[in-house]
Amino acid sequence: MKRRDLLKNTGLFGISALLAPALSAKGLSVKTPNEKLKIIVSGGHPDDPETGCGGTIKLLTNAGHQVINYYLTVGQGGIEGLSAQKAAEIRKKEAVEACRILGAQRVFGSQLDGAAEVNKARYDEILQFLEEQKPDVVFTQWPIDTHPDHRACSLLFYNAWLRSSSGFDLYYYEVMTGRQTQNFTPTVFVDISSVIESKRKACFAHKSQKVKEWYDNIHGVMEKFRGGQCYARYGEAFARQQPFGSNLFS
Ligand SMILES: [Zn+2]
């Protein structure tokens, strides 16, 4: 058996591999094509879900699954020379357009860019959001990251995963690996070659963010590297939170 076939058979490839545990929790399998799942992709700022998971989001929505991008902040600190209010307006519009391209819905959180808080009230806020939404799968940022808002996002959603009464499957994604995400150890790879143009368009919808510079120099390189690991032209990689017990610390 070739290595590629071995990886496929062990379930490390594709959105089927990503969704298999959530389907299994419902007593279903990936061979149940009509089962539609609800998926939330959280990120510290507008552009994080798109850059880390844009291809996977597009594959999921193309397959009929419901995807909601949750932006912890609206990126109000992210445009030099503009007031927080003006920057927030621009970045919200960019996120709306990116979500339109990917076929995703969006929710904007109430935290401040560059000052995201992790405390009891914020833990409760995210837990309540997820208890209301009842997603099957949640994506969040990898916790070891040079940006404090990314770390905050990761911890808030990880804590909700620990405390959730409904239970959902949790994955971590990477952004600007080496510069932001550090020590990332993926366990699942998705071939995004068929939707790479949609992903690029969604990323480039964030016109205020010097996209060409970071896409060409960092994210484009990551996509090729992750693609190489799953025998595809372009790929995205995820680390699955390993389940254990339940509600150990609530
Ligand atoms: Zn960010």
Short mmCIF file of C-alpha atoms and ligand atoms in Angstrom, two decimals:
data_model
loop_
_atom_site.label_atom_id
_atom_site.label_comp_id
_atom_site.label_asym_id
_atom_site.label_seq_id
_atom_site.Cartn_x
_atom_site.Cartn_y
_atom_site.Cartn_z
CA MET A 1 0.00 0.00 0.00
CA LYS A 2 1.29 3.45 -0.89
CA ARG A 3 1.79 6.03 1.87
CA ARG A 4 -0.95 8.18 0.34
CA ASP A 5 -3.43 5.31 0.47
CA LEU A 6 -2.34 4.44 3.98
CA LEU A 7 -3.00 8.01 5.16
CA LYS A 8 -6.37 8.05 3.42
CA ASN A 9 -7.35 4.75 4.98
CA THR A 10 -6.32 5.89 8.44
CA GLY A 11 -8.59 8.89 8.08
CA LEU A 12 -6.01 11.67 8.13
CA PHE A 13 -7.21 13.34 4.92
CA GLY A 14 -10.07 15.57 3.89
CA ILE A 15 -13.25 17.05 5.33
CA SER A 16 -14.59 13.52 5.75
CA ALA A 17 -11.76 12.90 8.20
CA LEU A 18 -12.57 16.16 9.99
CA LEU A 19 -16.27 15.38 10.33
CA ALA A 20 -16.03 11.67 11.12
CA PRO A 21 -15.78 12.04 14.94
CA ALA A 22 -18.75 14.48 15.07
CA LEU A 23 -20.85 12.18 12.91
CA SER A 24 -19.81 9.19 14.95
CA ALA A 25 -20.96 10.99 18.13
CA LYS A 26 -24.42 11.14 16.54
CA GLY A 27 -24.32 7.50 15.62
CA LEU A 28 -23.72 8.36 11.95
CA SER A 29 -20.84 7.94 9.53
CA VAL A 30 -19.33 9.86 6.64
CA LYS A 31 -21.31 7.53 4.43
CA THR A 32 -24.42 9.48 5.48
CA PRO A 33 -24.13 12.23 2.87
CA ASN A 34 -27.38 13.97 3.74
CA GLU A 35 -26.44 14.68 7.32
CA LYS A 36 -25.66 18.40 7.58
CA LEU A 37 -23.57 19.70 10.42
CA LYS A 38 -23.26 23.06 12.14
CA ILE A 39 -19.71 24.32 12.35
CA ILE A 40 -18.32 27.42 14.09
CA VAL A 41 -14.94 28.81 13.11
CA SER A 42 -13.61 31.23 15.72
CA GLY A 43 -10.78 33.70 15.29
CA GLY A 44 -9.29 36.65 17.12
CA HIS A 45 -9.79 39.02 14.19
CA PRO A 46 -11.50 39.32 10.82
CA ASP A 47 -9.19 37.36 8.46
CA ASP A 48 -8.04 34.65 10.92
CA PRO A 49 -10.74 32.08 10.05
CA GLU A 50 -10.28 32.87 6.35
CA THR A 51 -6.49 32.51 6.32
CA GLY A 52 -6.34 29.44 8.56
CA CYS A 53 -9.43 27.60 7.32
CA GLY A 54 -10.77 29.42 4.24
CA GLY A 55 -10.39 26.44 1.92
CA THR A 56 -11.94 24.05 4.41
CA ILE A 57 -14.82 26.46 5.09
CA LYS A 58 -15.56 26.61 1.37
CA LEU A 59 -15.46 22.83 1.05
CA LEU A 60 -17.83 22.51 4.01
CA THR A 61 -20.36 25.05 2.72
CA ASN A 62 -20.17 23.56 -0.79
CA ALA A 63 -21.13 20.24 0.82
CA GLY A 64 -24.19 21.89 2.41
CA HIS A 65 -22.92 22.25 5.98
CA GLN A 66 -23.71 25.42 7.94
CA VAL A 67 -20.59 27.42 8.83
CA ILE A 68 -20.54 30.47 11.10
CA ASN A 69 -17.39 32.55 11.45
CA TYR A 70 -17.12 34.01 14.94
CA TYR A 71 -14.82 37.03 15.17
CA LEU A 72 -13.79 37.68 18.77
CA THR A 73 -12.89 41.30 17.91
CA VAL A 74 -13.74 43.35 14.83
CA GLY A 75 -10.09 44.24 14.33
CA GLN A 76 -10.65 47.84 15.35
CA GLY A 77 -6.93 48.35 16.10
CA GLY A 78 -5.80 46.99 12.76
CA ILE A 79 -5.69 50.01 10.47
CA GLU A 80 -2.90 52.48 11.13
CA GLY A 81 -3.99 56.10 11.32
CA LEU A 82 -7.72 55.36 11.60
CA SER A 83 -9.91 55.64 14.67
CA ALA A 84 -11.12 52.39 16.23
CA GLN A 85 -14.66 53.17 15.09
CA LYS A 86 -13.70 53.82 11.46
CA ALA A 87 -11.38 50.79 11.36
CA ALA A 88 -14.14 48.61 12.82
CA GLU A 89 -16.58 49.73 10.11
CA ILE A 90 -14.10 48.89 7.34
CA ARG A 91 -13.02 45.57 8.78
CA LYS A 92 -16.59 44.43 9.41
CA LYS A 93 -17.45 45.12 5.78
CA GLU A 94 -14.39 43.17 4.64
CA ALA A 95 -15.36 40.22 6.84
CA VAL A 96 -18.92 40.27 5.50
CA GLU A 97 -17.57 40.09 1.95
CA ALA A 98 -15.13 37.28 2.86
CA CYS A 99 -17.97 35.29 4.42
CA ARG A 100 -20.13 35.86 1.35
CA ILE A 101 -17.37 34.40 -0.84
CA LEU A 102 -17.01 31.37 1.42
CA GLY A 103 -20.75 30.84 1.88
CA ALA A 104 -20.43 31.31 5.65
CA GLN A 105 -22.51 33.29 8.14
CA ARG A 106 -20.78 35.53 10.67
CA VAL A 107 -21.05 36.73 14.25
CA PHE A 108 -19.00 39.61 15.64
CA GLY A 109 -17.92 39.40 19.28
CA SER A 110 -17.62 42.34 21.64
CA GLN A 111 -13.92 42.19 22.55
CA LEU A 112 -11.35 44.85 21.69
CA ASP A 113 -8.58 44.25 19.16
CA GLY A 114 -5.22 44.01 20.96
CA ALA A 115 -6.86 43.76 24.36
CA ALA A 116 -8.88 40.54 24.31
CA GLU A 117 -9.71 39.44 27.84
CA VAL A 118 -9.67 35.98 29.34
CA ASN A 119 -11.58 35.98 32.60
CA LYS A 120 -14.62 34.38 34.19
CA ALA A 121 -17.13 36.69 32.47
CA ARG A 122 -15.56 36.08 29.04
CA TYR A 123 -15.42 32.33 29.60
CA ASP A 124 -19.13 32.41 30.47
CA GLU A 125 -19.94 34.58 27.43
CA ILE A 126 -18.39 32.11 24.96
CA LEU A 127 -19.84 29.10 26.74
CA GLN A 128 -23.30 30.64 26.60
CA PHE A 129 -22.89 31.43 22.89
CA LEU A 130 -21.97 27.83 22.14
CA GLU A 131 -24.69 26.39 24.38
CA GLU A 132 -27.20 28.43 22.35
CA GLN A 133 -25.71 27.59 18.97
CA LYS A 134 -25.16 23.88 19.66
CA PRO A 135 -22.47 23.34 16.99
CA ASP A 136 -21.27 19.89 16.02
CA VAL A 137 -17.73 21.07 15.32
CA VAL A 138 -15.75 24.14 16.42
CA PHE A 139 -12.47 25.42 15.04
CA THR A 140 -10.29 27.80 17.02
CA GLN A 141 -6.77 29.15 16.93
CA TRP A 142 -3.81 27.18 18.24
CA PRO A 143 -3.04 28.34 21.79
CA ILE A 144 0.70 28.88 21.37
CA ASP A 145 0.77 32.03 19.26
CA THR A 146 2.64 35.31 19.39
CA HIS A 147 -0.58 37.35 19.16
CA PRO A 148 -2.40 37.70 22.51
CA ASP A 149 -5.85 37.92 20.86
CA HIS A 150 -5.24 34.57 19.13
CA ARG A 151 -4.23 33.00 22.44
CA ALA A 152 -7.31 34.50 24.11
CA CYS A 153 -9.60 33.12 21.41
CA SER A 154 -8.09 29.67 21.77
CA LEU A 155 -8.41 29.58 25.56
CA LEU A 156 -11.99 30.86 25.55
CA PHE A 157 -13.16 28.20 23.11
CA TYR A 158 -11.10 25.43 24.69
CA ASN A 159 -12.67 26.26 28.05
CA ALA A 160 -16.13 26.13 26.49
CA TRP A 161 -15.27 22.72 25.04
CA LEU A 162 -14.36 21.53 28.54
CA ARG A 163 -17.57 22.86 30.07
CA SER A 164 -20.09 22.38 27.26
CA SER A 165 -23.12 20.32 28.14
CA SER A 166 -23.94 19.46 24.53
CA GLY A 167 -20.42 18.48 23.52
CA PHE A 168 -18.75 19.32 20.22
CA ASP A 169 -15.62 18.32 18.40
CA LEU A 170 -12.77 20.86 18.63
CA TYR A 171 -9.99 21.55 16.15
CA TYR A 172 -7.13 24.04 16.21
CA TYR A 173 -5.85 25.82 13.11
CA GLU A 174 -2.68 27.74 12.28
CA VAL A 175 -2.05 31.27 11.03
CA MET A 176 1.24 32.71 9.81
CA THR A 177 3.09 29.72 11.18
CA GLY A 178 6.55 30.58 12.45
CA ARG A 179 5.68 34.23 12.86
CA GLN A 180 2.44 33.81 14.84
CA THR A 181 1.45 30.14 15.37
CA GLN A 182 4.28 28.27 17.11
CA ASN A 183 4.96 24.56 17.77
CA PHE A 184 1.91 23.49 15.76
CA THR A 185 1.41 19.74 15.45
CA PRO A 186 -1.35 18.93 12.95
CA THR A 187 -3.19 15.63 12.92
CA VAL A 188 -5.60 16.10 9.98
CA PHE A 189 -4.91 17.49 6.50
CA VAL A 190 -7.41 18.83 3.97
CA ASP A 191 -6.78 19.11 0.22
CA ILE A 192 -8.06 22.59 -0.67
CA SER A 193 -6.81 22.63 -4.28
CA SER A 194 -10.32 22.67 -5.76
CA VAL A 195 -11.30 25.81 -3.80
CA ILE A 196 -8.00 27.67 -3.63
CA GLU A 197 -9.31 30.58 -5.74
CA SER A 198 -12.25 31.13 -3.39
CA LYS A 199 -9.92 31.06 -0.40
CA ARG A 200 -7.62 33.61 -1.99
CA LYS A 201 -10.55 35.88 -2.83
CA ALA A 202 -11.82 35.66 0.75
CA CYS A 203 -8.38 36.54 2.10
CA PHE A 204 -7.97 39.39 -0.38
CA ALA A 205 -11.37 40.76 0.69
CA HIS A 206 -9.44 42.07 3.71
CA LYS A 207 -8.02 44.90 1.64
CA SER A 208 -6.99 46.98 4.65
CA GLN A 209 -4.54 44.28 5.82
CA LYS A 210 -1.57 44.29 3.36
CA VAL A 211 -2.85 40.94 2.16
CA LYS A 212 -0.52 40.51 -0.79
CA GLU A 213 2.54 40.75 1.43
CA TRP A 214 1.49 38.13 3.96
CA TYR A 215 -0.36 35.90 1.53
CA ASP A 216 2.48 35.66 -0.96
CA ASN A 217 5.22 35.33 1.64
CA ILE A 218 3.62 33.25 4.36
CA HIS A 219 0.17 31.78 3.80
CA GLY A 220 0.76 30.78 0.21
CA VAL A 221 3.89 28.95 1.32
CA MET A 222 2.03 27.23 4.17
CA GLU A 223 -0.69 26.04 1.79
CA LYS A 224 1.90 24.45 -0.51
CA PHE A 225 3.74 22.84 2.41
CA ARG A 226 0.55 21.42 3.93
CA GLY A 227 -0.52 20.34 0.45
CA GLY A 228 2.77 18.46 0.09
CA GLN A 229 2.02 16.60 3.29
CA CYS A 230 -1.31 15.36 1.94
CA TYR A 231 -0.26 14.75 -1.69
CA ALA A 232 -2.18 17.78 -2.93
CA ARG A 233 -1.21 21.08 -4.52
CA TYR A 234 -2.64 23.10 -1.65
CA GLY A 235 -3.68 22.05 1.82
CA GLU A 236 -4.74 23.17 5.27
CA ALA A 237 -3.80 21.41 8.48
CA PHE A 238 -5.59 20.99 11.81
CA ALA A 239 -4.93 19.53 15.22
CA ARG A 240 -7.83 17.73 16.85
CA GLN A 241 -8.40 18.21 20.56
CA GLN A 242 -8.23 14.74 22.00
CA PRO A 243 -11.32 13.94 24.03
CA PHE A 244 -10.98 12.81 27.60
CA GLY A 245 -13.50 12.34 30.41
CA SER A 246 -15.93 15.24 30.56
CA ASN A 247 -16.33 18.44 32.51
CA LEU A 248 -13.39 17.61 34.73
CA PHE A 249 -12.84 21.18 35.89
CA SER A 250 -16.28 22.72 35.83
ZN ZN B 1 -5.33 37.74 13.92
#
